[in-house]
mmCIF file with all atom_site columns, C-alpha atoms in Angstrom:
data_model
loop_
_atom_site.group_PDB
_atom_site.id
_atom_site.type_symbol
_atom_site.label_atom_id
_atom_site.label_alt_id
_atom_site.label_comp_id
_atom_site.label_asym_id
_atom_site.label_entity_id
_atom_site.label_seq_id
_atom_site.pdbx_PDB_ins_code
_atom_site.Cartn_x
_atom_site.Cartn_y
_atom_site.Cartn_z
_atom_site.occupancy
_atom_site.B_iso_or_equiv
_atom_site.pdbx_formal_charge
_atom_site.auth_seq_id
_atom_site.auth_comp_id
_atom_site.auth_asym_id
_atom_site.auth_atom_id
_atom_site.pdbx_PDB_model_num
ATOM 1  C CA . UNK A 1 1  ? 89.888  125.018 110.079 1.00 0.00 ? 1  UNK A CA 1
ATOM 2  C CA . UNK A 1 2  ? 87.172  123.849 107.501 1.00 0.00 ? 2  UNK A CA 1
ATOM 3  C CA . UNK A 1 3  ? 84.563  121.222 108.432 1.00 0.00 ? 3  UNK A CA 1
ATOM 4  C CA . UNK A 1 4  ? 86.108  119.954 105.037 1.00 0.00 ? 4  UNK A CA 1
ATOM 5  C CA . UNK A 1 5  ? 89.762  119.506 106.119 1.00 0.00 ? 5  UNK A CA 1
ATOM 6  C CA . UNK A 1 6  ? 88.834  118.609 109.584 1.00 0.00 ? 6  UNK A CA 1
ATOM 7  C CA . UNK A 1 7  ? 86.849  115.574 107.468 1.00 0.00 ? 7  UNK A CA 1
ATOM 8  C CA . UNK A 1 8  ? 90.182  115.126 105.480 1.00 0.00 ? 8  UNK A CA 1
ATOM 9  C CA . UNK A 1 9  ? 92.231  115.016 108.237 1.00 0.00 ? 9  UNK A CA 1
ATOM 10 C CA . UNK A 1 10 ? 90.547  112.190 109.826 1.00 0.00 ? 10 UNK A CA 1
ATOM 11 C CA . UNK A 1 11 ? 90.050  110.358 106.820 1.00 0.00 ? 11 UNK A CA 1
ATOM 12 C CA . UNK A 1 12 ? 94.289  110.481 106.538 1.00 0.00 ? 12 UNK A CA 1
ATOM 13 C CA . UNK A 1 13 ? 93.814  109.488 110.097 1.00 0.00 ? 13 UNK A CA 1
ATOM 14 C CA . UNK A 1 14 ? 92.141  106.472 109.861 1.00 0.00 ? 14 UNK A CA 1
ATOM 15 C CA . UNK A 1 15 ? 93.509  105.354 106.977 1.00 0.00 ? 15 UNK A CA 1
ATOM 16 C CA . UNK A 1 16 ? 96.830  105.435 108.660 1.00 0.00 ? 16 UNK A CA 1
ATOM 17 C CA . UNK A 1 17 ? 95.879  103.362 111.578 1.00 0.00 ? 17 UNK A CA 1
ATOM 18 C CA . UNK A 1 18 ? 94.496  100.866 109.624 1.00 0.00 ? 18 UNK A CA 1
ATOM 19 C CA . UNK A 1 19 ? 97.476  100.338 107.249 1.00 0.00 ? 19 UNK A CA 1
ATOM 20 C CA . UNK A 1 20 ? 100.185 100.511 110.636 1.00 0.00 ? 20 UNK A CA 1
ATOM 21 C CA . UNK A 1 21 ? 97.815  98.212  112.278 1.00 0.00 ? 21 UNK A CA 1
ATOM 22 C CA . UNK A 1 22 ? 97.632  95.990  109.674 1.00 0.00 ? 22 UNK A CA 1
ATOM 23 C CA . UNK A 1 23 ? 100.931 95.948  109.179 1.00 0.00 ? 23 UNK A CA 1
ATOM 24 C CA . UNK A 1 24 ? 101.909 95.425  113.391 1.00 0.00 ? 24 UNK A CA 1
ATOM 25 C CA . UNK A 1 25 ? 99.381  92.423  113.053 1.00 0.00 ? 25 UNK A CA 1
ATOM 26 C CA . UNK A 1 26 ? 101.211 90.840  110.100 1.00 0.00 ? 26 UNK A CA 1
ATOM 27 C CA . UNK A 1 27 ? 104.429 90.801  111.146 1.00 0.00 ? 27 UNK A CA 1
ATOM 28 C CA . UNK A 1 28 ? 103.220 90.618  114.576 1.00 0.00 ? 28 UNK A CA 1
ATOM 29 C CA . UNK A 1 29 ? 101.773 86.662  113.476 1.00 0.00 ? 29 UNK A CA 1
ATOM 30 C CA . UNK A 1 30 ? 104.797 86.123  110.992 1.00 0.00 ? 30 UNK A CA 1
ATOM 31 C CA . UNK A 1 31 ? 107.616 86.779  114.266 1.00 0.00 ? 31 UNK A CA 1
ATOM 32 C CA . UNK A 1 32 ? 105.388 84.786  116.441 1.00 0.00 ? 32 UNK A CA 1
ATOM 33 C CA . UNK A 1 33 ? 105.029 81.538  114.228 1.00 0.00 ? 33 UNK A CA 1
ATOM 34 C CA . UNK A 1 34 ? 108.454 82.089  112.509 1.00 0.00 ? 34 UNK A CA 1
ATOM 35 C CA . UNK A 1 35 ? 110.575 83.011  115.349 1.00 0.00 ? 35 UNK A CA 1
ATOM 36 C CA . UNK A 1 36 ? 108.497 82.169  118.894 1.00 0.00 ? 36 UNK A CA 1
ATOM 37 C CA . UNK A 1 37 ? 106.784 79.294  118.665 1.00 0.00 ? 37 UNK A CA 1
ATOM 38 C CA . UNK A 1 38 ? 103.309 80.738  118.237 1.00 0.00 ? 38 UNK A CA 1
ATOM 39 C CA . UNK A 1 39 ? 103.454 82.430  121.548 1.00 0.00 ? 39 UNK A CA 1
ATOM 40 C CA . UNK A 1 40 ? 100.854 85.601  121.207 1.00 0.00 ? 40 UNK A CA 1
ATOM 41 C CA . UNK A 1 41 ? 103.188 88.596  122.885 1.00 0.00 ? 41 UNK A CA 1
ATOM 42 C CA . UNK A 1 42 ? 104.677 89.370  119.473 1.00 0.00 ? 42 UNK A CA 1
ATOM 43 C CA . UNK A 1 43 ? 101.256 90.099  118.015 1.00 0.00 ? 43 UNK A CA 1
ATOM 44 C CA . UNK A 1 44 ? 99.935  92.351  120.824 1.00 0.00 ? 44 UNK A CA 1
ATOM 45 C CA . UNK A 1 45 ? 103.710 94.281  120.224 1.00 0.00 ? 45 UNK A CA 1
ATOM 46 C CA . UNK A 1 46 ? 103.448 94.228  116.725 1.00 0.00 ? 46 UNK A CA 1
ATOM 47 C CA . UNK A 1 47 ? 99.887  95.944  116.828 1.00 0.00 ? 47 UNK A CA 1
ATOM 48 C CA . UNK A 1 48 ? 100.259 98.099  119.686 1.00 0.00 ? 48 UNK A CA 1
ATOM 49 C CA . UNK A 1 49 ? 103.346 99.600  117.730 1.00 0.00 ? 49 UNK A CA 1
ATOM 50 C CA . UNK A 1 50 ? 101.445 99.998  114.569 1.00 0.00 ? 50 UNK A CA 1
ATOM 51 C CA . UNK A 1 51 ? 98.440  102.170 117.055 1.00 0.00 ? 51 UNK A CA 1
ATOM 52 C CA . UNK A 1 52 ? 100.817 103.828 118.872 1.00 0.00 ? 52 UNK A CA 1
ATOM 53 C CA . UNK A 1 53 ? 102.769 105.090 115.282 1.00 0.00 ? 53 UNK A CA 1
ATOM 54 C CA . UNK A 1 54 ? 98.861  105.926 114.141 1.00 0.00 ? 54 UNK A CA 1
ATOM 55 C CA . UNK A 1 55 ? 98.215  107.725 117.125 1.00 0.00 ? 55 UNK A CA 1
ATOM 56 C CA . UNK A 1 56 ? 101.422 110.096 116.892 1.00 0.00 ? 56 UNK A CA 1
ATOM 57 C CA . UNK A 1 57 ? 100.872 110.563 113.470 1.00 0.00 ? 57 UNK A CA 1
ATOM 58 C CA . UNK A 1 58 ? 97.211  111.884 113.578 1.00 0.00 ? 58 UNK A CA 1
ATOM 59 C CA . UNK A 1 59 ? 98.036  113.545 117.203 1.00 0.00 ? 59 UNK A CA 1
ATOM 60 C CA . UNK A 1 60 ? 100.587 115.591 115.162 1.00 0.00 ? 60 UNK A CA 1
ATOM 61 C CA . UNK A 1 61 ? 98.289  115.851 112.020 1.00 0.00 ? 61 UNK A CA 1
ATOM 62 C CA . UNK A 1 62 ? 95.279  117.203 113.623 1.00 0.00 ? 62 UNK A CA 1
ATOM 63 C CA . UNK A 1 63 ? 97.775  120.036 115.654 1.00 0.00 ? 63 UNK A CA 1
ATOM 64 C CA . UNK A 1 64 ? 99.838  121.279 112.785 1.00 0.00 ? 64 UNK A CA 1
ATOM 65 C CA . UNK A 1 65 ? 97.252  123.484 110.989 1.00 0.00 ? 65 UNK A CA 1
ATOM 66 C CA . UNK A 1 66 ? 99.265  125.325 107.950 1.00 0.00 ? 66 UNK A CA 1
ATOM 67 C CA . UNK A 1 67 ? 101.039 122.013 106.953 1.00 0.00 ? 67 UNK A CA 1
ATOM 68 C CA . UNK A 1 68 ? 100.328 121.872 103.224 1.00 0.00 ? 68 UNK A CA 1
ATOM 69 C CA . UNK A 1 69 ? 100.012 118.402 102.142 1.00 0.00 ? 69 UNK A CA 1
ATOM 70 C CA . UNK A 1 70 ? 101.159 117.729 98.603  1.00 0.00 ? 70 UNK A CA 1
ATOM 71 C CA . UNK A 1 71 ? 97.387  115.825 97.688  1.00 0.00 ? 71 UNK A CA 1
ATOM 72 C CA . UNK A 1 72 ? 95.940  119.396 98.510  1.00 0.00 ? 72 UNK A CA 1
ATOM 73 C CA . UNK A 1 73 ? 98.693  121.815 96.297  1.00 0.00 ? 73 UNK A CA 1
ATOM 74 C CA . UNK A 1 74 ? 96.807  122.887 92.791  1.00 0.00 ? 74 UNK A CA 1
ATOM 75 C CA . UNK A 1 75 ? 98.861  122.046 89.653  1.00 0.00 ? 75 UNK A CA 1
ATOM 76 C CA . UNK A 1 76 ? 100.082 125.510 87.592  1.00 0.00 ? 76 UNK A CA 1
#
Protein backbone atom coordinates (compact mmCIF):
# COMPACT_ATOMS: atom_id res chain seq x y z
CA UNK A 1 0.00 0.00 0.00
CA UNK A 2 0.90 3.62 -1.22
CA UNK A 3 1.92 6.34 1.25
CA UNK A 4 -0.92 7.98 -0.94
CA UNK A 5 -3.82 5.61 -0.11
CA UNK A 6 -2.58 4.97 3.32
CA UNK A 7 -3.11 9.14 3.47
CA UNK A 8 -6.60 8.50 1.82
CA UNK A 9 -7.56 6.00 3.97
CA UNK A 10 -7.22 7.99 7.02
CA UNK A 11 -8.58 10.96 5.63
CA UNK A 12 -12.03 8.58 4.98
CA UNK A 13 -11.19 7.70 8.50
CA UNK A 14 -11.45 10.72 10.15
CA UNK A 15 -13.92 12.10 8.31
CA UNK A 16 -16.12 9.28 9.37
CA UNK A 17 -15.62 9.69 13.01
CA UNK A 18 -16.31 13.08 12.94
CA UNK A 19 -19.66 12.90 11.05
CA UNK A 20 -20.84 9.51 13.50
CA UNK A 21 -19.65 11.53 16.34
CA UNK A 22 -21.36 14.38 15.49
CA UNK A 23 -24.20 12.75 14.83
CA UNK A 24 -24.11 10.40 18.49
CA UNK A 25 -23.69 13.95 20.13
CA UNK A 26 -26.80 15.40 18.46
CA UNK A 27 -29.15 13.04 19.07
CA UNK A 28 -27.32 12.13 22.08
CA UNK A 29 -28.49 16.06 23.55
CA UNK A 30 -31.90 15.91 21.56
CA UNK A 31 -32.96 12.21 23.64
CA UNK A 32 -31.58 13.68 26.74
CA UNK A 33 -33.57 17.09 26.80
CA UNK A 34 -36.54 15.63 24.79
CA UNK A 35 -37.01 12.38 26.41
CA UNK A 36 -34.78 12.33 29.97
CA UNK A 37 -34.94 15.28 31.56
CA UNK A 38 -31.49 16.58 30.68
CA UNK A 39 -29.83 13.74 32.42
CA UNK A 40 -26.17 13.37 30.56
CA UNK A 41 -26.07 9.26 30.04
CA UNK A 42 -27.81 9.62 26.68
CA UNK A 43 -25.06 11.86 25.36
CA UNK A 44 -22.05 9.76 26.49
CA UNK A 45 -24.29 6.65 24.59
CA UNK A 46 -25.06 8.59 21.77
CA UNK A 47 -21.26 9.50 21.18
CA UNK A 48 -19.67 6.46 22.27
CA UNK A 49 -21.93 4.70 19.56
CA UNK A 50 -21.05 7.13 16.90
CA UNK A 51 -16.81 6.22 17.96
CA UNK A 52 -17.39 2.87 18.31
CA UNK A 53 -19.31 2.74 14.49
CA UNK A 54 -16.01 5.03 13.41
CA UNK A 55 -13.75 2.75 14.88
CA UNK A 56 -15.19 -0.51 13.08
CA UNK A 57 -15.44 1.23 10.06
CA UNK A 58 -11.76 2.44 9.70
CA UNK A 59 -10.58 -0.93 11.66
CA UNK A 60 -12.16 -2.68 8.61
CA UNK A 61 -11.02 0.06 6.09
CA UNK A 62 -7.44 0.12 6.88
CA UNK A 63 -7.45 -4.16 6.73
CA UNK A 64 -9.27 -4.71 3.50
CA UNK A 65 -6.52 -3.73 1.00
CA UNK A 66 -8.04 -4.54 -2.71
CA UNK A 67 -11.46 -2.93 -1.79
CA UNK A 68 -11.98 -0.55 -4.71
CA UNK A 69 -13.80 2.40 -3.60
CA UNK A 70 -16.05 3.96 -6.21
CA UNK A 71 -14.22 7.82 -5.56
CA UNK A 72 -10.98 5.95 -6.80
CA UNK A 73 -12.57 3.92 -10.21
CA UNK A 74 -11.45 6.09 -13.53
CA UNK A 75 -14.41 7.02 -15.80
CA UNK A 76 -14.18 5.13 -19.56
Amino acid sequence: MSEKELGQKWDRCLADAAIKVGAGLGLGIVFSVVFFKRRTFPIAFGTGTGLGMAYSNCQNDLRSPYLVHSNATKEQ
